[in-house]
Amino acid sequence: MSETAAKAPGSALGAADPNRWKALAFIAIAQLMVVLDATIVNIALPSAQQDLGISDGNRQWVVTAYALAFGGLLLFGGRIADLWGRKRAFVVGLGGFAAASALGGAATNEAMMFGARALQGAFGALLAPAALSLLAVMFTDAKERAKAFGIYGAIAGGGGAVGLILGGFLTEYLDWRWTFFVNIPFAIVAALGAWYVIREPQGSRNRSTLDIPGVILSTLGLVALVYGFTRAESDGWSDATTIAMFVASGVLLLAFVIVEARVKAPLLPLRVVTERNRGGVYLSLGLAIIAMFGLFLFLTYYLQIVKGYSPVKTGFAFLPMIAGMITGSTQIGTRLMTRVAPRLLMGPGFLVAALGMLLLTQLEIGSSYAALLLPAMLLLGLGMGTAFMPAMSLATLGVKPQDAGVASAMVNTSQQVGGAIGTALLNTIAASATTSYIADHIAGASSRPQQQLVQAQGLVQGYTAAIWFAVGILVAAALIALTLINAGRPGGTAVASSEEGAEEELPVPVVAH
């Protein structure tokens, strides 16, 4: 952007921050910490359960307490970031997350562990939207934005698999408590760096009064929704509490939409989600995450239970997917984002990922890692990395700076809800297919080894049945991206917000290098 354009009166963008690339490094560290935490604790859960005497019935709360707090408070966290300023929300979120992690690592009983996980989720809900919205307001040039969101997208997509590796190492060679303590140095480095480096653009805060009814309705509605899917996974879809949670969630979220359409300063301005490009991103990204969460779950089970891999070996088995995501996001996505429309990266990206998922429907007990899993993971990583990068950027493109926090929170909300749906829905499909297969074939197994073989085949049958659904979900995500998203390439046009909140296409001056 030209110097004149950057400093034009009334420009919401302001001059480019000279420290923006340093800031990106610390934002990336914080994002990696949050994404790692989603999977690293799962690896440590069996050891923690044994040490703390957590019952089988209660162990799900180690995961659920985090998911409920994180998913339920995301919109509130995004609005707080807009109100306080993203830098302050980012640093406070990091400090709180580190303190909660220390509490979890030092836990002596289940109540202390569940409380620590809920606190991690709450501070994560403040931290995650602040991180993404900082990128949105600091990187405004199309080419620089592409590079910044390429790095962010690679971390958002691949960080979970890195968590499997790190969690395996820490649990196997040190102690499960280090899966919590490891967050502390991440948080300290990111917070100190952010405090000294990040400078927010002037006039980007939203100082409107807080929409308390919106906060209450959205938080309760999202908590009910996430808990409903969690209950469905453990207690079944016909469980009375599961159904009650879904009904309550529907009523609360409908009431939230009605309130947001009427109040003067809404928690989530409906223009943020009704604009077709952002709506398309939230929907397609949420669907893709459903498929991805199912994949992590089933491949982890397959490698450890069926193939007998150790936690560390399982983590390393996911490395090709990480490599694919980094390549797709920082090379393919970043290089093409300023040359082609976002839908032409997102749609084909999801389809390439669906092709990788399609390969995994051929899983058998004796499937070769090199011949089947390796190419499938590479395709999945490349496809998801290529699609995630423009999705992250487009989700906040054209939003008024004052709304950047809640727009970023919607990205995290679609991912969190997608993860909850993916885990519950695909796990249910897999369990049903496994039960059906074993019931049909166990009678013919006379010896103990034959029965074990039938059970292993049943597990694989369940995984492949669920993966077929994941293929269909990724194809649906691709179709939504191709049909709903119609933004032009960022180098040619950008969506800019008018004072009234309407959005219009404006030409972007060519950057002189």
Coordinates of C-alpha atoms in Angstrom, one line a residue:
M1 CA 0.0 0.0 0.0
S2 CA 1.3 3.4 -0.9
E3 CA 2.5 5.8 1.9
T4 CA -0.3 8.2 1.0
A5 CA -3.0 5.6 1.1
A6 CA -1.7 4.2 4.4
K7 CA -1.9 7.6 6.1
A8 CA -5.1 8.8 4.5
P9 CA -7.4 10.5 6.9
G10 CA -9.9 8.1 8.4
S11 CA -8.0 5.1 7.3
A12 CA -8.6 2.3 9.7
L13 CA -5.4 0.5 8.7
G14 CA -2.7 3.1 9.5
A15 CA 0.9 2.8 8.6
A16 CA 2.4 -0.7 8.6
D17 CA 3.9 -1.7 12.0
P18 CA 7.7 -2.1 11.6
N19 CA 7.7 -4.9 14.3
R20 CA 4.8 -6.9 12.7
W21 CA 7.0 -9.8 11.7
K22 CA 8.6 -10.1 15.2
A23 CA 5.0 -9.9 16.6
L24 CA 4.0 -12.8 14.3
A25 CA 6.7 -15.0 15.8
F26 CA 5.3 -14.5 19.3
I27 CA 1.7 -14.9 18.1
A28 CA 2.7 -18.2 16.4
I29 CA 4.3 -19.5 19.6
A30 CA 1.1 -18.8 21.6
Q31 CA -1.1 -20.4 18.9
L32 CA 1.2 -23.4 18.8
M33 CA 0.8 -23.8 22.6
V34 CA -3.0 -23.7 22.4
V35 CA -3.2 -26.1 19.5
L36 CA -0.7 -28.5 21.2
D37 CA -2.7 -28.6 24.3
A38 CA -5.7 -30.0 22.4
T39 CA -3.9 -33.3 21.8
I40 CA -0.9 -33.4 24.2
V41 CA -3.1 -34.0 27.2
N42 CA -5.0 -36.9 25.5
I43 CA -1.7 -38.9 25.3
A44 CA -1.1 -38.3 29.0
L45 CA -4.6 -39.1 30.1
P46 CA -4.2 -42.8 31.0
S47 CA -1.2 -42.0 33.2
A48 CA -2.9 -39.0 34.9
Q49 CA -6.0 -41.1 35.5
Q50 CA -4.0 -43.8 37.3
D51 CA -2.0 -41.3 39.4
L52 CA -4.9 -39.2 40.5
G53 CA -7.4 -42.0 41.0
I54 CA -9.9 -40.7 38.4
S55 CA -12.7 -43.1 37.7
D56 CA -13.4 -44.3 34.2
G57 CA -16.8 -42.5 34.4
N58 CA -15.1 -39.2 35.3
R59 CA -12.0 -39.3 33.1
Q60 CA -13.8 -37.6 30.2
W61 CA -14.0 -34.4 32.2
V62 CA -10.3 -33.9 31.7
V63 CA -11.2 -33.2 28.1
T64 CA -14.7 -32.0 28.5
A65 CA -14.0 -29.3 31.2
Y66 CA -11.6 -27.7 28.7
A67 CA -13.9 -28.0 25.7
L68 CA -16.9 -26.5 27.6
A69 CA -15.0 -23.5 28.9
F70 CA -13.2 -22.9 25.6
G71 CA -16.1 -23.4 23.3
G72 CA -18.6 -21.6 25.5
L73 CA -16.5 -18.5 26.2
L74 CA -15.0 -17.9 22.8
L75 CA -17.4 -15.2 21.6
F76 CA -17.1 -13.4 25.0
G77 CA -13.3 -13.7 24.8
G78 CA -13.3 -12.2 21.3
R79 CA -15.5 -9.3 22.4
I80 CA -13.2 -8.7 25.4
A81 CA -10.3 -8.5 23.1
D82 CA -12.1 -5.8 21.0
L83 CA -12.9 -3.9 24.2
W84 CA -9.6 -4.1 26.1
G85 CA -7.4 -4.2 23.1
R86 CA -6.0 -7.3 21.6
K87 CA -2.5 -6.9 23.0
R88 CA -3.7 -6.8 26.6
A89 CA -6.2 -9.6 26.1
F90 CA -3.4 -11.7 24.5
V91 CA -0.9 -11.1 27.3
V92 CA -3.6 -11.7 30.1
G93 CA -4.7 -14.9 28.2
L94 CA -1.1 -16.2 28.1
G95 CA -0.5 -15.5 31.8
G96 CA -3.8 -17.2 32.8
F97 CA -3.1 -20.2 30.6
A98 CA 0.3 -20.6 32.1
A99 CA -1.0 -20.4 35.7
A100 CA -3.8 -22.9 34.9
S101 CA -1.2 -25.2 33.3
A102 CA 0.9 -25.0 36.4
L103 CA -2.1 -25.9 38.5
G104 CA -2.9 -28.9 36.2
G105 CA 0.7 -30.2 36.4
A106 CA 0.6 -29.9 40.2
A107 CA -2.8 -31.5 40.6
T108 CA -3.2 -33.9 43.5
N109 CA -6.8 -35.0 42.9
E110 CA -9.5 -35.1 40.2
A111 CA -11.2 -31.9 41.3
M112 CA -8.0 -29.9 41.0
M113 CA -7.3 -31.4 37.6
F114 CA -10.8 -30.6 36.3
G115 CA -10.6 -27.0 37.7
A116 CA -7.3 -26.5 36.0
R117 CA -8.6 -27.7 32.7
A118 CA -11.6 -25.4 32.9
L119 CA -9.3 -22.5 33.6
Q120 CA -7.1 -23.4 30.7
G121 CA -10.2 -23.4 28.5
A122 CA -11.4 -20.0 29.8
F123 CA -8.0 -18.3 29.2
G124 CA -7.6 -20.1 25.9
A125 CA -11.0 -18.5 24.8
L126 CA -9.4 -15.1 25.5
L127 CA -6.1 -15.9 24.0
A128 CA -7.1 -17.5 20.7
P129 CA -9.3 -14.8 19.2
A130 CA -6.9 -12.1 20.4
A131 CA -4.0 -13.9 18.5
L132 CA -5.9 -14.2 15.2
S133 CA -7.4 -10.6 15.4
L134 CA -3.9 -9.2 16.0
L135 CA -2.8 -10.7 12.7
A136 CA -6.0 -9.3 11.0
V137 CA -5.3 -5.7 12.1
M138 CA -1.5 -5.8 11.8
F139 CA -1.1 -7.3 8.3
T140 CA -3.1 -5.4 5.8
D141 CA -1.0 -5.7 2.6
A142 CA -2.2 -8.6 0.5
K143 CA 1.2 -10.3 0.0
E144 CA 2.3 -9.9 3.6
R145 CA -1.1 -11.0 4.8
A146 CA -0.8 -14.2 2.7
K147 CA 2.6 -15.0 4.2
A148 CA 1.5 -14.3 7.8
F149 CA -1.7 -16.3 7.5
G150 CA 0.2 -19.1 5.8
I151 CA 2.4 -19.5 8.9
Y152 CA -0.7 -19.2 11.2
G153 CA -2.7 -21.7 9.1
A154 CA 0.2 -24.3 9.1
I155 CA 0.3 -24.1 12.9
A156 CA -3.4 -24.2 13.3
G157 CA -3.6 -27.3 11.1
G158 CA -0.4 -29.2 12.1
G159 CA 0.0 -28.3 15.8
G160 CA -2.3 -31.1 16.9
A161 CA -0.1 -33.7 15.3
V162 CA 3.0 -32.1 16.9
G163 CA 1.1 -32.5 20.2
L164 CA 0.9 -36.2 19.7
I165 CA 4.7 -36.4 19.3
L166 CA 5.5 -34.1 22.2
G167 CA 2.9 -35.7 24.4
G168 CA 4.3 -39.2 23.6
F169 CA 7.9 -38.1 24.5
L170 CA 7.0 -36.4 27.7
T171 CA 4.7 -39.2 29.0
E172 CA 7.1 -42.0 28.0
Y173 CA 10.4 -40.5 29.1
L174 CA 9.5 -37.9 31.8
D175 CA 6.1 -37.8 33.5
W176 CA 2.5 -36.9 32.4
R177 CA 2.7 -33.7 34.5
W178 CA 5.2 -32.3 32.0
T179 CA 2.4 -32.2 29.4
F180 CA 1.1 -29.3 31.5
F181 CA 4.4 -27.7 32.6
V182 CA 5.6 -27.5 29.0
N183 CA 3.1 -24.7 28.4
I184 CA 4.7 -22.4 30.9
P185 CA 7.9 -21.5 29.0
F186 CA 5.9 -21.1 25.8
A187 CA 3.6 -18.7 27.5
I188 CA 6.3 -16.7 29.2
V189 CA 8.3 -16.2 25.9
A190 CA 5.2 -15.3 24.0
A191 CA 3.9 -12.9 26.7
L192 CA 7.2 -11.1 27.1
G193 CA 7.8 -10.8 23.4
A194 CA 4.2 -9.6 22.8
W195 CA 4.5 -7.0 25.5
Y196 CA 7.6 -5.4 24.1
V197 CA 7.0 -5.9 20.4
I198 CA 3.2 -5.6 19.5
R199 CA 1.8 -2.2 18.8
E200 CA -1.9 -2.2 17.9
P201 CA -3.2 0.2 15.3
Q202 CA -4.9 3.3 16.7
G203 CA -8.7 3.4 16.7
S204 CA -9.2 -0.4 16.5
R205 CA -10.9 -0.9 19.8
N206 CA -14.6 -1.3 20.3
R207 CA -15.5 0.6 23.4
S208 CA -19.3 0.0 23.2
T209 CA -21.0 -1.2 26.3
L210 CA -20.9 -5.0 26.8
D211 CA -23.9 -6.9 25.6
I212 CA -24.6 -8.9 28.8
P213 CA -27.7 -10.8 27.6
G214 CA -25.7 -11.8 24.5
V215 CA -22.8 -13.0 26.6
I216 CA -25.1 -15.1 28.8
L217 CA -27.2 -16.6 25.9
S218 CA -24.2 -17.4 23.7
T219 CA -22.1 -18.9 26.5
L220 CA -24.9 -21.1 27.8
G221 CA -26.0 -22.0 24.2
L222 CA -22.5 -23.0 23.1
V223 CA -21.8 -24.9 26.4
A224 CA -25.1 -26.8 25.9
L225 CA -24.2 -27.6 22.3
V226 CA -20.6 -28.9 23.1
Y227 CA -21.8 -30.8 26.1
G228 CA -24.6 -32.4 24.1
F229 CA -22.1 -33.8 21.6
T230 CA -19.9 -34.9 24.4
R231 CA -22.8 -36.8 26.1
A232 CA -23.8 -38.3 22.7
E233 CA -20.3 -39.8 22.4
S234 CA -20.3 -41.3 25.9
D235 CA -24.1 -42.0 26.6
G236 CA -25.6 -42.2 23.1
W237 CA -27.8 -40.0 20.9
S238 CA -31.1 -41.1 22.5
D239 CA -29.9 -40.4 26.1
A240 CA -32.5 -38.0 27.7
T241 CA -29.7 -35.5 28.9
T242 CA -28.2 -35.5 25.4
I243 CA -31.5 -34.6 23.8
A244 CA -32.2 -32.0 26.5
M245 CA -28.8 -30.4 25.9
F246 CA -29.5 -30.1 22.1
V247 CA -33.0 -28.7 22.7
A248 CA -31.7 -26.2 25.2
S249 CA -28.8 -25.2 22.9
G250 CA -31.2 -24.6 20.0
V251 CA -33.5 -22.4 22.1
L252 CA -30.7 -20.4 23.7
L253 CA -28.8 -19.8 20.4
L254 CA -32.1 -18.8 18.6
A255 CA -32.8 -16.3 21.5
F256 CA -29.2 -15.1 21.0
V257 CA -29.7 -14.3 17.3
I258 CA -33.0 -12.5 18.1
V259 CA -31.2 -10.4 20.8
E260 CA -28.2 -9.6 18.6
A261 CA -30.6 -8.3 15.8
R262 CA -32.2 -5.9 18.2
V263 CA -29.6 -4.5 20.7
K264 CA -27.6 -1.4 19.9
A265 CA -24.1 -2.8 20.6
P266 CA -24.4 -6.6 19.9
L267 CA -21.8 -9.1 21.2
L268 CA -21.7 -10.6 17.6
P269 CA -22.9 -8.1 15.0
L270 CA -24.9 -10.3 12.6
R271 CA -23.1 -8.7 9.6
V272 CA -20.0 -10.6 10.6
V273 CA -21.6 -14.0 9.9
T274 CA -24.2 -13.1 7.3
E275 CA -21.6 -11.8 4.8
R276 CA -21.5 -14.7 2.3
N277 CA -17.7 -15.0 2.2
R278 CA -17.2 -15.2 6.0
G279 CA -20.3 -17.4 6.4
G280 CA -18.9 -19.7 3.8
V281 CA -15.5 -19.9 5.6
Y282 CA -17.1 -20.6 9.0
L283 CA -19.3 -23.3 7.6
S284 CA -16.7 -25.0 5.3
L285 CA -14.0 -24.8 8.0
G286 CA -16.3 -26.3 10.6
L287 CA -17.1 -29.2 8.3
A288 CA -13.4 -29.8 7.5
I289 CA -12.6 -29.9 11.3
I290 CA -15.3 -32.5 11.8
A291 CA -13.4 -34.8 9.3
M292 CA -10.0 -33.9 10.7
F293 CA -10.8 -34.6 14.4
G294 CA -12.3 -38.0 13.3
L295 CA -9.1 -38.8 11.4
F296 CA -6.8 -38.0 14.4
L297 CA -8.9 -40.1 16.6
F298 CA -9.2 -43.2 14.4
L299 CA -5.6 -43.2 13.1
T300 CA -4.3 -42.9 16.7
Y301 CA -6.5 -45.9 17.7
Y302 CA -5.5 -47.8 14.6
L303 CA -1.8 -47.3 15.0
Q304 CA -1.7 -48.0 18.8
I305 CA -4.4 -50.7 19.2
V306 CA -4.3 -52.5 15.9
K307 CA -0.6 -52.0 14.8
G308 CA 0.8 -51.9 18.4
Y309 CA 2.7 -48.6 18.0
S310 CA 4.0 -46.8 21.1
P311 CA 2.8 -43.2 21.8
V312 CA 6.1 -41.8 20.5
K313 CA 6.1 -43.9 17.3
T314 CA 2.4 -42.9 16.7
G315 CA 3.3 -39.3 17.0
F316 CA 6.1 -39.7 14.5
A317 CA 3.8 -41.5 12.1
F318 CA 1.8 -38.2 11.8
L319 CA 4.9 -36.3 10.6
P320 CA 4.1 -36.6 6.9
M321 CA 0.8 -34.9 7.6
I322 CA 2.5 -32.0 9.4
A323 CA 5.0 -31.7 6.5
G324 CA 2.1 -31.6 4.0
M325 CA 0.3 -29.0 6.0
I326 CA 3.3 -26.7 6.3
T327 CA 4.0 -27.1 2.5
G328 CA 0.4 -26.5 1.6
S329 CA 0.0 -23.5 3.8
T330 CA 3.3 -21.7 3.5
Q331 CA 4.3 -22.6 -0.1
I332 CA 1.2 -23.4 -2.2
G333 CA -1.4 -21.3 -0.3
T334 CA 0.9 -18.3 0.3
R335 CA 2.3 -18.2 -3.3
L336 CA -1.1 -18.5 -5.0
M337 CA -3.3 -16.5 -2.6
T338 CA -2.5 -13.1 -4.3
R339 CA -2.9 -14.7 -7.8
V340 CA -6.2 -16.7 -7.5
A341 CA -9.5 -16.3 -5.7
P342 CA -9.7 -17.9 -2.3
R343 CA -12.4 -20.4 -3.4
L344 CA -10.0 -21.8 -6.0
L345 CA -7.6 -22.7 -3.2
M346 CA -10.1 -23.8 -0.6
G347 CA -12.4 -25.9 -2.8
P348 CA -9.5 -27.9 -4.5
G349 CA -7.7 -28.1 -1.2
F350 CA -10.6 -29.8 0.6
L351 CA -11.0 -32.1 -2.4
V352 CA -7.3 -33.2 -2.3
A353 CA -7.8 -33.8 1.5
A354 CA -10.9 -35.9 0.6
L355 CA -8.7 -37.9 -1.8
G356 CA -6.3 -38.7 1.0
M357 CA -9.2 -39.6 3.2
L358 CA -10.6 -41.9 0.5
L359 CA -7.3 -43.8 0.4
L360 CA -7.8 -44.5 4.2
T361 CA -11.1 -46.2 3.5
Q362 CA -8.9 -49.1 2.2
L363 CA -7.4 -49.7 5.7
E364 CA -6.9 -53.3 6.7
I365 CA -5.2 -54.9 9.7
G366 CA -2.1 -55.6 7.7
S367 CA -2.0 -52.3 5.7
S368 CA 1.5 -51.0 5.0
Y369 CA 2.4 -47.6 6.4
A370 CA 4.6 -46.7 3.5
A371 CA 2.1 -47.9 0.8
L372 CA -1.2 -46.6 2.2
L373 CA -0.9 -44.3 5.3
L374 CA 2.1 -42.2 4.1
P375 CA 0.5 -41.1 0.8
A376 CA -2.9 -40.6 2.4
M377 CA -1.4 -38.4 5.1
L378 CA 0.7 -36.3 2.6
L379 CA -2.5 -35.7 0.5
L380 CA -4.5 -34.8 3.7
G381 CA -1.8 -32.4 4.9
L382 CA -1.3 -30.7 1.5
G383 CA -5.0 -30.3 1.0
M384 CA -5.8 -29.0 4.4
G385 CA -2.8 -26.7 4.5
T386 CA -3.7 -25.2 1.2
A387 CA -7.4 -24.7 2.2
F388 CA -6.8 -23.5 5.8
M389 CA -4.5 -20.6 4.8
P390 CA -6.9 -18.6 2.7
A391 CA -9.8 -19.5 5.1
M392 CA -8.0 -18.0 8.1
S393 CA -7.3 -14.8 6.1
L394 CA -10.7 -14.5 4.6
A395 CA -12.5 -15.0 7.9
T396 CA -11.3 -11.6 9.1
L397 CA -11.0 -9.8 5.7
G398 CA -13.2 -6.7 5.4
V399 CA -14.3 -6.7 9.1
K400 CA -14.2 -3.4 10.8
P401 CA -11.2 -3.3 13.1
Q402 CA -13.6 -2.9 16.1
D403 CA -15.2 -6.3 15.2
A404 CA -11.9 -8.2 14.5
G405 CA -12.0 -10.0 17.8
V406 CA -15.5 -11.5 17.5
A407 CA -14.9 -12.4 13.8
S408 CA -11.7 -14.2 14.9
A409 CA -13.7 -15.9 17.7
M410 CA -16.2 -17.2 15.1
V411 CA -13.3 -19.0 13.4
N412 CA -12.3 -20.7 16.7
T413 CA -16.0 -21.4 17.5
S414 CA -16.5 -23.2 14.2
Q415 CA -13.4 -25.2 14.8
Q416 CA -14.4 -26.1 18.4
V417 CA -17.9 -27.0 17.6
G418 CA -16.7 -28.9 14.5
G419 CA -14.3 -30.8 16.8
A420 CA -17.0 -31.7 19.2
I421 CA -19.3 -32.9 16.4
G422 CA -16.5 -34.8 14.7
T423 CA -15.5 -36.7 17.8
A424 CA -19.1 -37.6 18.8
L425 CA -20.6 -38.3 15.4
L426 CA -17.8 -40.3 13.8
N427 CA -17.0 -42.2 17.0
T428 CA -20.7 -43.2 17.1
I429 CA -20.6 -44.4 13.5
A430 CA -17.4 -46.3 14.1
A431 CA -18.7 -48.0 17.3
S432 CA -21.9 -49.0 15.6
A433 CA -20.1 -50.5 12.6
T434 CA -17.7 -52.4 14.9
T435 CA -20.4 -53.8 17.0
S436 CA -22.4 -55.0 14.0
Y437 CA -19.3 -56.6 12.4
I438 CA -18.3 -58.5 15.5
A439 CA -21.9 -59.7 16.1
D440 CA -22.0 -61.1 12.6
H441 CA -18.6 -62.8 12.6
I442 CA -17.8 -63.8 16.2
A443 CA -19.9 -67.0 16.1
G444 CA -17.5 -68.4 13.5
A445 CA -14.4 -67.8 15.6
S446 CA -13.9 -70.9 17.8
S447 CA -10.5 -70.2 19.3
R448 CA -9.2 -67.2 21.3
P449 CA -6.8 -66.0 18.5
Q450 CA -9.6 -66.1 16.0
Q451 CA -11.9 -64.1 18.3
Q452 CA -9.1 -61.5 18.8
L453 CA -8.7 -61.3 15.0
V454 CA -12.5 -60.8 14.5
Q455 CA -12.4 -58.0 17.1
A456 CA -9.4 -56.3 15.4
Q457 CA -11.2 -56.6 12.1
G458 CA -14.3 -55.1 13.6
L459 CA -12.3 -52.1 14.9
V460 CA -10.8 -51.5 11.4
Q461 CA -14.3 -52.0 9.9
G462 CA -15.6 -49.3 12.2
Y463 CA -12.8 -46.9 11.4
T464 CA -13.3 -47.2 7.6
A465 CA -17.1 -46.8 7.9
A466 CA -16.5 -43.5 9.8
I467 CA -13.8 -42.4 7.3
W468 CA -16.3 -42.8 4.4
F469 CA -18.5 -40.3 6.2
A470 CA -15.5 -38.0 6.6
V471 CA -14.8 -38.2 2.9
G472 CA -18.4 -37.0 2.2
I473 CA -18.1 -34.2 4.8
L474 CA -14.9 -32.9 3.1
V475 CA -16.6 -33.0 -0.3
A476 CA -19.4 -31.0 1.2
A477 CA -16.9 -28.5 2.6
A478 CA -15.4 -28.1 -0.9
L479 CA -18.8 -27.5 -2.5
I480 CA -19.7 -24.9 0.1
A481 CA -16.4 -23.1 -0.4
L482 CA -16.8 -23.1 -4.2
T483 CA -20.4 -21.9 -4.3
L484 CA -20.7 -19.5 -1.3
I485 CA -17.3 -17.8 -1.4
N486 CA -17.0 -15.3 -4.2
A487 CA -14.3 -12.9 -3.0
G488 CA -11.7 -11.9 -5.6
R489 CA -8.0 -12.4 -5.2
P490 CA -6.6 -10.2 -2.4
G491 CA -4.1 -8.6 -4.6
G492 CA -6.8 -7.2 -6.9
T493 CA -9.6 -6.2 -4.5
A494 CA -10.3 -6.0 -0.8
V495 CA -13.5 -5.8 1.1
A496 CA -13.6 -2.6 3.2
S497 CA -16.2 -1.8 5.8
S498 CA -18.2 1.4 5.5
E499 CA -19.1 3.4 8.6
E500 CA -22.6 1.9 8.7
G501 CA -21.2 -1.6 8.7
A502 CA -22.1 -2.3 5.1
E503 CA -19.3 -3.7 3.0
E504 CA -18.1 -2.7 -0.4
E505 CA -15.3 -3.8 -2.8
L506 CA -12.5 -1.3 -3.1
P507 CA -9.4 -1.3 -5.2
V508 CA -6.1 -2.0 -3.4
P509 CA -3.1 0.1 -4.5
V510 CA -0.3 -2.0 -5.9
V511 CA 2.7 -2.4 -3.5
A512 CA 5.9 -0.9 -4.9
H513 CA 8.9 -3.1 -4.2

